[in-house]
mmCIF file of C-alpha atoms in Angstrom:
data_model
loop_
_atom_site.group_PDB
_atom_site.id
_atom_site.type_symbol
_atom_site.label_atom_id
_atom_site.label_comp_id
_atom_site.label_asym_id
_atom_site.label_seq_id
_atom_site.Cartn_x
_atom_site.Cartn_y
_atom_site.Cartn_z
ATOM 1 C CA UNK A 1 -0.247 -0.219 -0.299
ATOM 2 C CA UNK A 2 1.080 3.458 -0.953
ATOM 3 C CA UNK A 3 0.679 6.395 1.037
ATOM 4 C CA UNK A 4 -2.559 7.509 2.004
ATOM 5 C CA UNK A 5 -4.649 10.210 0.186
ATOM 6 C CA UNK A 6 -7.352 12.431 1.947
ATOM 7 C CA UNK A 7 -10.825 10.980 0.680
ATOM 8 C CA UNK A 8 -11.209 12.006 -2.803
ATOM 9 C CA UNK A 9 -14.098 14.031 -3.937
ATOM 10 C CA UNK A 10 -16.031 15.544 -7.299
ATOM 11 C CA UNK A 11 -18.567 17.789 -8.104
ATOM 12 C CA UNK A 12 -21.438 17.682 -10.185
ATOM 13 C CA UNK A 13 -22.328 20.873 -11.659
ATOM 14 C CA UNK A 14 -25.808 20.541 -13.395
ATOM 15 C CA UNK A 15 -26.665 23.991 -14.520
ATOM 16 C CA UNK A 16 -23.456 24.562 -16.109
ATOM 17 C CA UNK A 17 -22.689 20.717 -17.266
ATOM 18 C CA UNK A 18 -19.411 20.406 -15.546
ATOM 19 C CA UNK A 19 -17.887 18.004 -13.696
ATOM 20 C CA UNK A 20 -14.753 18.244 -11.420
ATOM 21 C CA UNK A 21 -13.428 15.116 -10.978
ATOM 22 C CA UNK A 22 -11.635 13.321 -8.429
ATOM 23 C CA UNK A 23 -8.135 14.402 -9.930
ATOM 24 C CA UNK A 24 -10.042 18.057 -9.585
ATOM 25 C CA UNK A 25 -9.928 18.232 -13.496
ATOM 26 C CA UNK A 26 -13.254 20.195 -14.830
ATOM 27 C CA UNK A 27 -15.032 18.195 -17.370
ATOM 28 C CA UNK A 28 -17.519 18.800 -19.857
ATOM 29 C CA UNK A 29 -20.582 16.665 -19.197
ATOM 30 C CA UNK A 30 -22.672 15.532 -22.485
ATOM 31 C CA UNK A 31 -25.591 15.016 -20.300
ATOM 32 C CA UNK A 32 -27.223 15.128 -16.688
ATOM 33 C CA UNK A 33 -30.744 13.711 -15.562
ATOM 34 C CA UNK A 34 -31.877 13.812 -12.122
ATOM 35 C CA UNK A 35 -34.615 11.522 -11.007
ATOM 36 C CA UNK A 36 -36.168 11.149 -7.356
ATOM 37 C CA UNK A 37 -33.372 8.657 -6.541
ATOM 38 C CA UNK A 38 -30.105 10.036 -7.514
ATOM 39 C CA UNK A 39 -28.356 11.761 -10.691
ATOM 40 C CA UNK A 40 -27.245 10.393 -14.115
ATOM 41 C CA UNK A 41 -23.805 11.763 -15.875
ATOM 42 C CA UNK A 42 -22.593 10.535 -19.265
ATOM 43 C CA UNK A 43 -19.026 12.556 -20.610
ATOM 44 C CA UNK A 44 -16.420 11.569 -22.457
ATOM 45 C CA UNK A 45 -13.001 10.733 -20.866
ATOM 46 C CA UNK A 46 -10.443 12.996 -21.668
ATOM 47 C CA UNK A 47 -6.815 12.110 -21.737
ATOM 48 C CA UNK A 48 -7.015 8.398 -20.297
ATOM 49 C CA UNK A 49 -5.932 5.974 -22.755
ATOM 50 C CA UNK A 50 -7.605 3.358 -21.447
ATOM 51 C CA UNK A 51 -11.693 4.260 -21.310
ATOM 52 C CA UNK A 52 -13.027 6.764 -23.978
ATOM 53 C CA UNK A 53 -16.367 7.525 -22.041
ATOM 54 C CA UNK A 54 -18.021 6.787 -18.426
ATOM 55 C CA UNK A 55 -21.453 6.925 -17.577
ATOM 56 C CA UNK A 56 -22.242 7.320 -13.724
ATOM 57 C CA UNK A 57 -25.461 7.220 -11.218
ATOM 58 C CA UNK A 58 -24.939 8.795 -8.137
ATOM 59 C CA UNK A 59 -27.319 7.188 -5.900
ATOM 60 C CA UNK A 60 -27.703 9.039 -2.394
ATOM 61 C CA UNK A 61 -29.908 7.058 -0.424
ATOM 62 C CA UNK A 62 -27.699 3.918 -1.017
ATOM 63 C CA UNK A 63 -24.166 5.680 -0.904
ATOM 64 C CA UNK A 64 -23.180 4.509 -4.153
ATOM 65 C CA UNK A 65 -21.963 5.583 -7.307
ATOM 66 C CA UNK A 66 -22.315 3.328 -10.258
ATOM 67 C CA UNK A 67 -20.408 3.938 -13.216
ATOM 68 C CA UNK A 68 -20.222 1.637 -16.524
ATOM 69 C CA UNK A 69 -17.028 2.798 -18.277
ATOM 70 C CA UNK A 70 -16.709 2.278 -22.520
ATOM 71 C CA UNK A 71 -12.796 0.630 -22.435
ATOM 72 C CA UNK A 72 -11.088 1.297 -25.467
ATOM 73 C CA UNK A 73 -10.022 -1.890 -27.501
ATOM 74 C CA UNK A 74 -6.856 -3.803 -25.822
ATOM 75 C CA UNK A 75 -8.090 -2.334 -22.084
ATOM 76 C CA UNK A 76 -11.379 -4.272 -21.793
ATOM 77 C CA UNK A 77 -11.556 -4.978 -18.255
ATOM 78 C CA UNK A 78 -13.715 -8.313 -17.083
ATOM 79 C CA UNK A 79 -16.593 -6.143 -15.195
ATOM 80 C CA UNK A 80 -19.827 -4.601 -16.031
ATOM 81 C CA UNK A 81 -20.442 -1.737 -13.245
ATOM 82 C CA UNK A 82 -17.908 -0.526 -10.880
ATOM 83 C CA UNK A 83 -19.465 0.898 -7.825
ATOM 84 C CA UNK A 84 -17.892 3.388 -5.874
ATOM 85 C CA UNK A 85 -19.320 3.405 -1.778
ATOM 86 C CA UNK A 86 -19.382 7.084 -0.881
ATOM 87 C CA UNK A 87 -21.534 10.372 0.707
ATOM 88 C CA UNK A 88 -23.690 11.975 -1.756
ATOM 89 C CA UNK A 89 -25.064 15.278 -0.984
ATOM 90 C CA UNK A 90 -27.190 17.471 -3.087
ATOM 91 C CA UNK A 91 -26.556 21.162 -2.772
ATOM 92 C CA UNK A 92 -28.987 23.269 -4.589
ATOM 93 C CA UNK A 93 -28.031 22.259 -8.035
ATOM 94 C CA UNK A 94 -24.767 20.917 -7.314
ATOM 95 C CA UNK A 95 -24.002 17.740 -6.179
ATOM 96 C CA UNK A 96 -21.066 16.528 -4.195
ATOM 97 C CA UNK A 97 -19.535 12.741 -3.812
ATOM 98 C CA UNK A 98 -16.862 12.481 -1.168
ATOM 99 C CA UNK A 99 -15.273 8.531 -1.948
ATOM 100 C CA UNK A 100 -14.821 6.234 1.028
ATOM 101 C CA UNK A 101 -12.211 4.075 -0.917
ATOM 102 C CA UNK A 102 -14.076 0.773 -0.781
ATOM 103 C CA UNK A 103 -15.069 -0.196 -4.266
ATOM 104 C CA UNK A 104 -17.079 -3.079 -5.735
ATOM 105 C CA UNK A 105 -16.599 -5.082 -8.925
ATOM 106 C CA UNK A 106 -19.727 -6.680 -10.511
ATOM 107 C CA UNK A 107 -19.645 -9.369 -12.610
ATOM 108 C CA UNK A 108 -23.483 -9.521 -13.971
ATOM 109 C CA UNK A 109 -24.471 -13.185 -12.733
ATOM 110 C CA UNK A 110 -21.315 -14.541 -11.612
ATOM 111 C CA UNK A 111 -20.046 -12.393 -8.502
ATOM 112 C CA UNK A 112 -19.654 -9.137 -6.913
ATOM 113 C CA UNK A 113 -15.861 -8.287 -5.246
ATOM 114 C CA UNK A 114 -15.046 -5.420 -2.891
ATOM 115 C CA UNK A 115 -11.935 -3.885 -3.571
ATOM 116 C CA UNK A 116 -9.543 -1.505 -2.256
ATOM 117 C CA UNK A 117 -9.895 -2.628 1.409
ATOM 118 C CA UNK A 118 -6.302 -2.079 1.703
ATOM 119 C CA UNK A 119 -6.735 2.022 0.769
ATOM 120 C CA UNK A 120 -9.418 1.861 3.289
ATOM 121 C CA UNK A 121 -8.052 0.436 6.487
ATOM 122 C CA UNK A 122 -4.950 2.756 5.838
ATOM 123 C CA UNK A 123 -7.250 5.708 5.642
ATOM 124 C CA UNK A 124 -8.941 4.657 8.981
ATOM 125 C CA UNK A 125 -5.591 3.864 10.607
ATOM 126 C CA UNK A 126 -4.186 7.150 9.544
ATOM 127 C CA UNK A 127 -7.349 8.999 10.570
ATOM 128 C CA UNK A 128 -8.185 10.732 7.606
ATOM 129 C CA UNK A 129 -11.215 8.711 7.276
ATOM 130 C CA UNK A 130 -13.232 9.103 10.411
ATOM 131 C CA UNK A 131 -14.830 5.858 12.283
ATOM 132 C CA UNK A 132 -18.322 7.247 12.026
ATOM 133 C CA UNK A 133 -17.708 7.391 8.299
ATOM 134 C CA UNK A 134 -15.699 4.611 7.841
ATOM 135 C CA UNK A 135 -19.089 2.383 9.778
ATOM 136 C CA UNK A 136 -21.103 3.585 7.398
ATOM 137 C CA UNK A 137 -18.882 2.702 4.600
ATOM 138 C CA UNK A 138 -19.046 -0.674 5.593
ATOM 139 C CA UNK A 139 -22.762 -1.155 6.379
ATOM 140 C CA UNK A 140 -23.249 0.541 2.288
ATOM 141 C CA UNK A 141 -20.820 -2.037 1.199
ATOM 142 C CA UNK A 142 -22.241 -4.782 2.893
ATOM 143 C CA UNK A 143 -25.826 -3.844 2.161
ATOM 144 C CA UNK A 144 -24.950 -3.602 -1.452
ATOM 145 C CA UNK A 145 -22.999 -7.161 -1.829
ATOM 146 C CA UNK A 146 -25.687 -8.660 0.305
ATOM 147 C CA UNK A 147 -28.634 -7.299 -1.751
ATOM 148 C CA UNK A 148 -26.394 -8.216 -5.032
ATOM 149 C CA UNK A 149 -25.694 -12.030 -4.158
ATOM 150 C CA UNK A 150 -29.263 -12.124 -3.280
ATOM 151 C CA UNK A 151 -30.419 -10.875 -6.636
ATOM 152 C CA UNK A 152 -27.799 -13.195 -8.753
ATOM 153 C CA UNK A 153 -25.390 -10.361 -9.041
ATOM 154 C CA UNK A 154 -27.389 -8.751 -11.185
ATOM 155 C CA UNK A 155 -27.078 -4.635 -10.610
ATOM 156 C CA UNK A 156 -30.328 -4.188 -12.353
ATOM 157 C CA UNK A 157 -32.600 -6.382 -10.358
ATOM 158 C CA UNK A 158 -31.076 -5.895 -6.734
ATOM 159 C CA UNK A 159 -32.066 -1.844 -7.447
ATOM 160 C CA UNK A 160 -34.906 -2.532 -9.329
ATOM 161 C CA UNK A 161 -36.048 -4.729 -5.578
ATOM 162 C CA UNK A 162 -35.477 -0.842 -4.324
ATOM 163 C CA UNK A 163 -37.613 0.680 -6.793
ATOM 164 C CA UNK A 164 -34.397 2.394 -8.625
ATOM 165 C CA UNK A 165 -34.416 1.887 -12.096
ATOM 166 C CA UNK A 166 -31.276 3.070 -14.046
ATOM 167 C CA UNK A 167 -31.333 3.811 -17.681
ATOM 168 C CA UNK A 168 -27.865 4.100 -19.713
ATOM 169 C CA UNK A 169 -26.934 5.572 -22.623
ATOM 170 C CA UNK A 170 -26.777 2.796 -25.578
ATOM 171 C CA UNK A 171 -23.381 1.663 -26.499
ATOM 172 C CA UNK A 172 -22.582 3.060 -30.067
ATOM 173 C CA UNK A 173 -20.680 0.759 -32.603
ATOM 174 C CA UNK A 174 -17.345 0.048 -32.876
ATOM 175 C CA UNK A 175 -14.717 3.116 -33.590
ATOM 176 C CA UNK A 176 -17.173 5.885 -31.965
ATOM 177 C CA UNK A 177 -15.402 8.164 -29.790
ATOM 178 C CA UNK A 178 -18.060 10.547 -28.125
ATOM 179 C CA UNK A 179 -18.618 12.434 -31.293
ATOM 180 C CA UNK A 180 -22.398 13.700 -31.423
#
């Protein structure tokens, strides 16, 4: 494990159609969509050789950000969805995300794997993640993994059982790079 970093944050500015990512880069957003249960964002990946597009749903009541990455050829990953365990707070027309280190990789119908546990433990040990936030993150992680397992590791089935229906941008054909 390397040096422990403070919790990463991201800002989703709906009226400005901007996303300040966890590295502090300001990115233009192609689409935002607000629903009673969360916020959808779709945007191009800039200066990332492994992926060219991402779609993310912020789900504040579950403490999750669900991302569908569009990998570049040769960089595909054996995953269907990537879940960040986090706090999501709505501040007017802006949504603020604070990452709590734990992530869940979902392979639909196969498994759901919790990753980055070493970062989580390091953050708690060093005091950059306080015990209350750490406990909340653990409860959210267990709830998600239990729910996914109970629904055959099917994200849509689990979320649907909670009244949450995610809709995604349809993936274009080969060679597409985000040009509308």
